[in-house]
Short mmCIF file of C-alpha atoms in Angstrom, two decimals:
data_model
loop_
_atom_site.label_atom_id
_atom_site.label_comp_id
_atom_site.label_asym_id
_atom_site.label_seq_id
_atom_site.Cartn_x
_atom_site.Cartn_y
_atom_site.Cartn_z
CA UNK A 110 80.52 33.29 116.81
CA UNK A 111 78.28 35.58 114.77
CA UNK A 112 80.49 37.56 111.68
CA UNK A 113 80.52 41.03 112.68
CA UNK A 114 79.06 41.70 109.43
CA UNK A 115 76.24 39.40 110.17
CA UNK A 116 76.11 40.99 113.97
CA UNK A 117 75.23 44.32 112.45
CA UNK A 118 71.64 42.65 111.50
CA UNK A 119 68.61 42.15 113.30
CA UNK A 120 68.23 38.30 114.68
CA UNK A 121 65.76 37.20 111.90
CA UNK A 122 68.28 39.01 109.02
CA UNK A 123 70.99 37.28 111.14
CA UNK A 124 69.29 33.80 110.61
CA UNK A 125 68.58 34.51 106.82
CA UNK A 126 72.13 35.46 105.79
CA UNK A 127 73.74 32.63 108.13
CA UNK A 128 71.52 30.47 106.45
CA UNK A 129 72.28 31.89 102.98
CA UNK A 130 76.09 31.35 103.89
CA UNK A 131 75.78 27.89 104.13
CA UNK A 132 73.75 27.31 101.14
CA UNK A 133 76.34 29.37 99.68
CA UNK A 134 78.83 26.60 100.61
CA UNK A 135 76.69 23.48 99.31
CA UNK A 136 75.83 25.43 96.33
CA UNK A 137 79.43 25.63 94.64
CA UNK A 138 80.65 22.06 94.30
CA UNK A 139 78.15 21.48 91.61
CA UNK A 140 79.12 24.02 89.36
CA UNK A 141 83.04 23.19 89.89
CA UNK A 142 84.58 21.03 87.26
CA UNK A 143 87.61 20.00 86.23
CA UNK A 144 88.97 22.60 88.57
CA UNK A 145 87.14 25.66 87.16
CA UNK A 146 83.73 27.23 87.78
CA UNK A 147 81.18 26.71 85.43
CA UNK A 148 79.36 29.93 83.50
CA UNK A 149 75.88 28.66 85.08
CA UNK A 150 73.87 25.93 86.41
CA UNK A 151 70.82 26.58 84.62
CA UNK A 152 67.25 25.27 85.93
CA UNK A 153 65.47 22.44 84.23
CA UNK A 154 61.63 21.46 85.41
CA UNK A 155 61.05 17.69 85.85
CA UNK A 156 57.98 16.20 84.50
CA UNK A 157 57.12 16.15 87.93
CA UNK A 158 57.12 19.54 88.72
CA UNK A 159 60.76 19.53 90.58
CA UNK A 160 63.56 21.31 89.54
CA UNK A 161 67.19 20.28 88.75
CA UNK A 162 70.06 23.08 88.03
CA UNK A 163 72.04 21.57 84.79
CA UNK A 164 75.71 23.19 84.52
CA UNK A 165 76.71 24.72 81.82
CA UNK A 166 79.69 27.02 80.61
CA UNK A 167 82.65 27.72 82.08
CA UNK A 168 84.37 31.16 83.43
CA UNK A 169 87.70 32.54 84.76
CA UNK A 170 85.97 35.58 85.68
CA UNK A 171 83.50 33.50 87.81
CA UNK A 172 85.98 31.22 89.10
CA UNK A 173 87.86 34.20 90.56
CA UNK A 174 84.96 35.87 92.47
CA UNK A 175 84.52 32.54 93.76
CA UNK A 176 88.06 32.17 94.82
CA UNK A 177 87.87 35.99 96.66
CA UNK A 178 84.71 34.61 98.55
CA UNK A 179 85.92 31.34 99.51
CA UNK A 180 89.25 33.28 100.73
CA UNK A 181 86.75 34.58 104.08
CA UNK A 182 85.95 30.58 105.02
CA UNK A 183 88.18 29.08 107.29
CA UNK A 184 90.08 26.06 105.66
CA UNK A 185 88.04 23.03 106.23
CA UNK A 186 85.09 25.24 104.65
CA UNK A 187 86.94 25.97 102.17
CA UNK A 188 87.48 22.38 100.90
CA UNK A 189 84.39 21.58 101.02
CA UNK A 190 83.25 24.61 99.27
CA UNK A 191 85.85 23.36 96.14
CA UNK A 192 85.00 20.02 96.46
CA UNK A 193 87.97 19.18 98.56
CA UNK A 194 90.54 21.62 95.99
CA UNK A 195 92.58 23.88 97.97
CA UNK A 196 92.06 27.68 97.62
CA UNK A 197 95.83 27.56 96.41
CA UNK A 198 94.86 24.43 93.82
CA UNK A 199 92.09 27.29 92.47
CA UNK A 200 93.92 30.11 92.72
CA UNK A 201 97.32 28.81 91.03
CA UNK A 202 95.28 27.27 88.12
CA UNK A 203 93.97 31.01 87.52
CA UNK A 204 97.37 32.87 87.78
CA UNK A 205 98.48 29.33 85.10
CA UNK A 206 95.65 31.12 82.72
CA UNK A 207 97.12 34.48 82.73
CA UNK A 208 98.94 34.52 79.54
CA UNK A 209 95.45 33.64 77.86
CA UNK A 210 93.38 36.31 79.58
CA UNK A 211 92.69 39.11 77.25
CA UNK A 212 90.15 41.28 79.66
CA UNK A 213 91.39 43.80 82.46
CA UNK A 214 88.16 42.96 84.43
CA UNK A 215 89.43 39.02 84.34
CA UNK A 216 92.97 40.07 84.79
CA UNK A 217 92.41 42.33 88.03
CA UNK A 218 89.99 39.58 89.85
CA UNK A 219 93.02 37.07 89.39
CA UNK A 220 94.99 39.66 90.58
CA UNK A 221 92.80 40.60 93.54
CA UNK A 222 91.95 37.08 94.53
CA UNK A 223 96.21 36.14 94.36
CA UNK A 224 96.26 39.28 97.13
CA UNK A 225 93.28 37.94 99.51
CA UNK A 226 94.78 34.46 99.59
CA UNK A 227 98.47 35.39 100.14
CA UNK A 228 99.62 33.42 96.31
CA UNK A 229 103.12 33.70 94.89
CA UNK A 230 101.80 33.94 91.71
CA UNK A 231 100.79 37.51 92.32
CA UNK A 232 103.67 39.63 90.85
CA UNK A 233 102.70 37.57 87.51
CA UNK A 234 99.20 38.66 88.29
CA UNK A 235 100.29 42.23 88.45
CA UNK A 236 102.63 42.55 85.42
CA UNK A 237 99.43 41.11 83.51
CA UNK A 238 97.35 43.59 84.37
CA UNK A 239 99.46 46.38 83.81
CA UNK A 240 100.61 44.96 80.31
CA UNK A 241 96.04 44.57 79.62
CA UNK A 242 95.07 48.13 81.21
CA UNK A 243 96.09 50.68 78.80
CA UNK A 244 93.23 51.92 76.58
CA UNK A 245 92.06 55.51 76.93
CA UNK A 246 88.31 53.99 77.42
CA UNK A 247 87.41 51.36 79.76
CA UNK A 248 84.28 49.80 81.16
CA UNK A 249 83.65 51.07 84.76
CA UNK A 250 83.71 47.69 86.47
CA UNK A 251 86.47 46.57 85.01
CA UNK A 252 88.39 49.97 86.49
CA UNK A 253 87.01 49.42 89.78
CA UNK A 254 88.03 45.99 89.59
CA UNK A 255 91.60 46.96 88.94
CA UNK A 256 91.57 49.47 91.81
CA UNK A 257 91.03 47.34 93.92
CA UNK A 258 93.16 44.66 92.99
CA UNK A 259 95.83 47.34 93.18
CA UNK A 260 94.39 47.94 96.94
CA UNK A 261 94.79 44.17 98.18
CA UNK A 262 98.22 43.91 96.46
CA UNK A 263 99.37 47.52 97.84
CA UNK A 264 100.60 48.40 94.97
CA UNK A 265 100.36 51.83 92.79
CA UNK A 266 97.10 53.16 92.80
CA UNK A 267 97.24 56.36 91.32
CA UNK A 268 96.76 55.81 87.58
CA UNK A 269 93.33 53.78 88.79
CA UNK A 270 92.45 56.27 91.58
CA UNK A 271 92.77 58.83 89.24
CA UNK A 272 90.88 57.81 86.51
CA UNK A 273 88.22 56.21 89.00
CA UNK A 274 87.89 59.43 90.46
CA UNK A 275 87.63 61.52 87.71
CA UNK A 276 84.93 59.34 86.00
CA UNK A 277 82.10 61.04 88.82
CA UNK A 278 83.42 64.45 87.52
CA UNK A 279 80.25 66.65 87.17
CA UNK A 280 78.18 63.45 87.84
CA UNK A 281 75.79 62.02 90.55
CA UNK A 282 76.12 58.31 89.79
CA UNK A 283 78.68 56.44 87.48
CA UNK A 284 78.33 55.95 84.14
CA UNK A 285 78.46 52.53 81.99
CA UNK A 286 82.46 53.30 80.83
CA UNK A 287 85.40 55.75 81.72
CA UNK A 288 87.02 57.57 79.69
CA UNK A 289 86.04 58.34 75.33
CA UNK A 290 85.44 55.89 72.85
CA UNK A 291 83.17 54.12 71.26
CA UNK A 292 82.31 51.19 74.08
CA UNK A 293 78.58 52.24 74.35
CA UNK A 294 76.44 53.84 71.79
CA UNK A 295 75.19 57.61 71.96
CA UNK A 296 72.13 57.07 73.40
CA UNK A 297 72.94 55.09 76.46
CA UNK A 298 75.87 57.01 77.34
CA UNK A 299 74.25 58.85 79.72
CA UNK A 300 73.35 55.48 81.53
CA UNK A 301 74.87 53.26 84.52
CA UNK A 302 73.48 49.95 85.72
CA UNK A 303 74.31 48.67 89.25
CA UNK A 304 77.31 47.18 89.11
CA UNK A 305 78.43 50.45 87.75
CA UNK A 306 77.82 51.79 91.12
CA UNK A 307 78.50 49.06 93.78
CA UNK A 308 81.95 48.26 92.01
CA UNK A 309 83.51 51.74 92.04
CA UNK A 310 82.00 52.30 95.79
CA UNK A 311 83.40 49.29 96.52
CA UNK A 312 86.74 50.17 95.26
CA UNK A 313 87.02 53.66 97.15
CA UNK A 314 86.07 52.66 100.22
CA UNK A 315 88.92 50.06 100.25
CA UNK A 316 91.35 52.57 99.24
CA UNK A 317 90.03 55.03 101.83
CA UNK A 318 90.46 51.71 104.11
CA UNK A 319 93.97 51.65 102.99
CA UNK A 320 95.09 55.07 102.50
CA UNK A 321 93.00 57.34 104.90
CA UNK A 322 91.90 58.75 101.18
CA UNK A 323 89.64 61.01 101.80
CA UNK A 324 88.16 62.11 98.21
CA UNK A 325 87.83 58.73 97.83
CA UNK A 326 85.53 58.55 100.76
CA UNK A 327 84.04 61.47 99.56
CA UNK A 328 83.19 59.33 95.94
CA UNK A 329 81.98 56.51 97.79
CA UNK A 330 79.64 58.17 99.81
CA UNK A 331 78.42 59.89 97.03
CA UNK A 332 77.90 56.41 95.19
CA UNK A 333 76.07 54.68 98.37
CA UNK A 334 73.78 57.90 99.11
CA UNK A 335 72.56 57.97 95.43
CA UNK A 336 72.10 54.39 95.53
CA UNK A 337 70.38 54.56 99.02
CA UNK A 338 67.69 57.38 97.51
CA UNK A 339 66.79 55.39 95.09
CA UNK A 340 65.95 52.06 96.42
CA UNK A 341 62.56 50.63 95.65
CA UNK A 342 59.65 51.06 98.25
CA UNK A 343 60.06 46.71 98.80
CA UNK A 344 64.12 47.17 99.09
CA UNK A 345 64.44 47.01 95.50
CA UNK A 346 68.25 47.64 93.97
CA UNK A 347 67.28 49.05 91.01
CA UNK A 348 69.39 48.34 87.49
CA UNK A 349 69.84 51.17 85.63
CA UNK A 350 70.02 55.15 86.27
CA UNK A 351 70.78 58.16 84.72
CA UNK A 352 73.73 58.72 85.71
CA UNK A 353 73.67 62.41 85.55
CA UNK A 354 71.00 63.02 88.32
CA UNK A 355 70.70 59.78 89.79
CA UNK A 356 67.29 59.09 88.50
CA UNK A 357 66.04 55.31 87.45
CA UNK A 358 66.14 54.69 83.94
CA UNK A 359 64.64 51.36 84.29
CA UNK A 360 64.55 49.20 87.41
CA UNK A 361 63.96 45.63 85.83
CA UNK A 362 65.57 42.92 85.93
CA UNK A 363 65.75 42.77 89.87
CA UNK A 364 68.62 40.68 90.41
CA UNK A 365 69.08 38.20 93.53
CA UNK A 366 72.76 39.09 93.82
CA UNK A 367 72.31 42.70 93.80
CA UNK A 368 70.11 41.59 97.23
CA UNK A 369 72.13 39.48 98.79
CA UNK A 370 75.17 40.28 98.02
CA UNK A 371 76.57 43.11 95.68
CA UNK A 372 74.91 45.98 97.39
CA UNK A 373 75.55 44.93 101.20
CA UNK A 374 79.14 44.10 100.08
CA UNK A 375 80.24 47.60 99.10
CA UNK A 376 77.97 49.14 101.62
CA UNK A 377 79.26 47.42 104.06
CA UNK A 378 82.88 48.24 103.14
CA UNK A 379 82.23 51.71 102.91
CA UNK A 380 80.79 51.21 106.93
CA UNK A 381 84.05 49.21 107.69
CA UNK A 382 86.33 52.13 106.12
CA UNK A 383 84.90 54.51 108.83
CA UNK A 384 81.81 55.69 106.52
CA UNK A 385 78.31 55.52 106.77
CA UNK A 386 76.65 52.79 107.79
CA UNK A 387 73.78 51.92 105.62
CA UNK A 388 72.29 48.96 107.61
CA UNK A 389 68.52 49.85 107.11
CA UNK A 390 68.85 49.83 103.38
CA UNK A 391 71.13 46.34 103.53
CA UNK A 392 68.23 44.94 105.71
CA UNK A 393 65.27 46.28 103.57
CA UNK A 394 67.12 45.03 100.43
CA UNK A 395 67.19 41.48 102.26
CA UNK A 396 63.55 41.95 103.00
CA UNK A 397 63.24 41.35 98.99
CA UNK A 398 64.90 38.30 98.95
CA UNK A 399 63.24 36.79 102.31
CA UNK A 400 59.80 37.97 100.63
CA UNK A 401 60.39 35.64 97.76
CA UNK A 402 60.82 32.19 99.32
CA UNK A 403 60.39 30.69 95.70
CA UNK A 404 63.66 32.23 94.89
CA UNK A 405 66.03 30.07 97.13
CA UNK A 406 66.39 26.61 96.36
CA UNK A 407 67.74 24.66 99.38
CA UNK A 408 67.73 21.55 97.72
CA UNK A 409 69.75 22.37 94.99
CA UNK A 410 71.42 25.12 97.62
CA UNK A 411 70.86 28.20 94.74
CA UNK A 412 69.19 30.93 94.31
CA UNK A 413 67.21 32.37 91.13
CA UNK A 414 69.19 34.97 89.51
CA UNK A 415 66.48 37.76 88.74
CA UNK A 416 63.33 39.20 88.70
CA UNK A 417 62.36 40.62 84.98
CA UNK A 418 59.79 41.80 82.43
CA UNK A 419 58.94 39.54 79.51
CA UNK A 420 59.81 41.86 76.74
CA UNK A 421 61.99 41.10 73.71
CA UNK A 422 65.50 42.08 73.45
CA UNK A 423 65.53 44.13 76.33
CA UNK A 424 62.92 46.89 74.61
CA UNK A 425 61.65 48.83 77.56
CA UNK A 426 65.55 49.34 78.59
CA UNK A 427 66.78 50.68 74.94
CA UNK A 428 63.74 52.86 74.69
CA UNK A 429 63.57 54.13 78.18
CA UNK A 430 67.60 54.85 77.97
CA UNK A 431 66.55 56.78 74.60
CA UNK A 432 63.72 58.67 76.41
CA UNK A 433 65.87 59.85 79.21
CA UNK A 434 68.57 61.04 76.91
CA UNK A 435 67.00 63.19 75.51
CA UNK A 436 65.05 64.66 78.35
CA UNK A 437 65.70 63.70 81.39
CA UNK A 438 63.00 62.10 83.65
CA UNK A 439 61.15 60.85 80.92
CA UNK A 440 60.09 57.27 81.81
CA UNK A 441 56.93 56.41 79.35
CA UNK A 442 55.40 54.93 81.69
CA UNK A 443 53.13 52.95 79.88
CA UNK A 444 56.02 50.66 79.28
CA UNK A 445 55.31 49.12 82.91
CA UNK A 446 51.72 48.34 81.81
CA UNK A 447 52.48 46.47 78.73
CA UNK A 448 55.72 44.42 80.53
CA UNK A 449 55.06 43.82 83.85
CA UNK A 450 57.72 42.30 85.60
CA UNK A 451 56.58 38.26 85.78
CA UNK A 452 59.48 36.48 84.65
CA UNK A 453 61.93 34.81 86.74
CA UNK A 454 65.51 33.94 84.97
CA UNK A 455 66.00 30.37 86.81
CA UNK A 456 69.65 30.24 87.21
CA UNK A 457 72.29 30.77 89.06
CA UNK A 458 75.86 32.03 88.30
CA UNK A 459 78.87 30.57 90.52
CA UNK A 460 79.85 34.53 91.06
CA UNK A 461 76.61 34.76 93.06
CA UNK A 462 77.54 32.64 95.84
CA UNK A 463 81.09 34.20 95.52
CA UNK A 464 80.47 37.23 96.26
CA UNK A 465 77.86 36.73 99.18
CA UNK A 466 80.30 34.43 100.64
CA UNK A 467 82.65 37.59 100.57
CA UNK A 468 80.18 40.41 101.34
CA UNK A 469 79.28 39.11 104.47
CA UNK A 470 82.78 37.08 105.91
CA UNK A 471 84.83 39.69 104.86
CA UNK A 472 86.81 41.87 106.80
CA UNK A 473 88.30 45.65 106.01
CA UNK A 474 89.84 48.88 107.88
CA UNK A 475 88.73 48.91 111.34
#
């Protein structure tokens, strides 16, 4: 039976992301060690010309997006997605970490991903994240992450509502953190990059899901139109905007999660709360991927993380976040003549297959 996610597509979408499912499956044994997701398996060239993905790293954070998407398999596919570990084996090792954890973002996916799979460890998982979440400033993943941990667990939302909320205040899009301090320097503060979006989208349509909220559905469509607008001509999820009028700031590196995965997840969330349903975008976005055969690896079931320029230390993005600050819509231009976009980052991050395991198997609201 076809995921009603996956129904939503047309057939030859249907086949990709079925397809992209199971690679997603394959693909996460070999970065699981020791019981923890590695930070990357990172591509190697062969004298011969093949590839081979070498692991390398390893991440809580990344372990528990993993957990959240292998949560949606049923449980023989979920051994074999943690190399015959149990989703409580994976999940119980994380909530073991807690006292460790020094992050809110790391805290609230442990949190979130105790919730999905029904773990007793989640009261710990809460208490940690209250005791971590307390600065006046905050990066806007990180909140949105904690929302909707809060969501799963149906706990208190109001503090993260409220402050999730109040970050689009006199905004189009979100910016990079909530709240004042000195997270992000002058000149970029003006600036949000993707996740800032999807995450906080994702968030408020779960606790419209939840709560029949409707400013937060109001937020969320906000989020998903602005994104919508300004998707590239080939399906493109651009990086970073202005957060002010919604505007691209720069739209390099295009990232194969973003694709697959992050965008059609809270999209789709926000269509399962009862909101729009952005399915042309979702599909257009896939086109990208489908468009790029290089990208996906079936042998070594990954995908290439991202599409980017080859310019050094991320120039084009500090100047172009400079330009805009000062006047808005300012692009310089030239900047896409002297770094086109012809590098290709060949990894692939555990979190990857994670969350496309969860933005497509998942189930919300109605």
């Amino acid at each position: 039976m076809t995921h009603h996610r996956i129904a939503l597509l047309g057939s030859g979408h249907q086949d990709f992301i079925t397809g992209m499912v199971d690679l997603s499956v394959r693909g996460l044994p070999p970065g699981y060690v020791d019981g923890e997701f590695v930070f990357t398996r990172r591509g190697r060239q062969e004298p011969g010309g093949e590839w081979t993905a070498v692991p390398e790293g390893r991440s809580i954070r990344y372990s528990a997006i993993v957990a959240l998407g292998v949560a949606t398999l049923d449980a023989g596919r979920q051994r074999a997605a943690l190399a015959d570990d149990t989703l409580h084996d994976l999940v119980g090792r994380l909530v073991k970490r807690l006292p460790e954890v020094t992050g809110v973002g790391d805290a609230a996916l442990i949190c979130w991903a105790a919730a999905e799979s029904g773990h007793s460890g989640l009261d710990v998982a809460l208490r940690r994240l209250a005791e971590l979440d307390t600065a006046p400033q905050i990066y806007t993943v990180e909140a949105s992450w904690a929302l909707a941990a809060l969501v799963a667990a149906g706990a208190d939302t109001e503090r993260a509502r409220e402050r999730l909320l109040g970050g689009l205040t006199g905004d189009r899009l979100y910016r990079h953190t909530l709240g004042e301090g000195p997270l992000v320097p002058w000149y970029r503060a003006h600036v949000g990059c993707f996740a800032d979006q999807v995450y906080p989208l994702q968030a408020l349509a779960r606790l419209h899901a939840a709560t029949g909220d409707p400013e937060a559905l109001r937020a969320a469509e906000q989020v998903a139109d602005g994104i919508c607008r300004a998707q590239g001509d080939q399906g493109e999820w651009w990086w970073h905007y202005d957060a002010r009028n919604g505007s691209v700031v720069e739209g390099y590196p295009v990232y194969s999660v973003h694709q697959l995965a992050m965008a059609p997840m809270a999209l789709l969330d926000l269509a399962d709360a009862g909101g729009t349903a952005h399915v042309a975008e979702i599909s257009k976005g896939l086109d990208w991927m489908i468009e790029r055969p290089s990208f996906v690896l079936d042998e070594l079931a990954l995908t290439w993380r991202k599409e980017a320029r080859a310019d050094p230390r991320k120039l084009v993005r500090g100047l172009r976040a400079a330009a805009t600050r000062v006047h808005a819509g300012s692009g310089l231009g030239v900047l896409d003549r002297v770094y086109p976009p012809v590098a290709v980052d060949r990894e692939c991050r555990p979190y990857e297959l994670g969350w496309l395991l969860y933005a497509w198997l998942t189930r919300i609201g109605q």
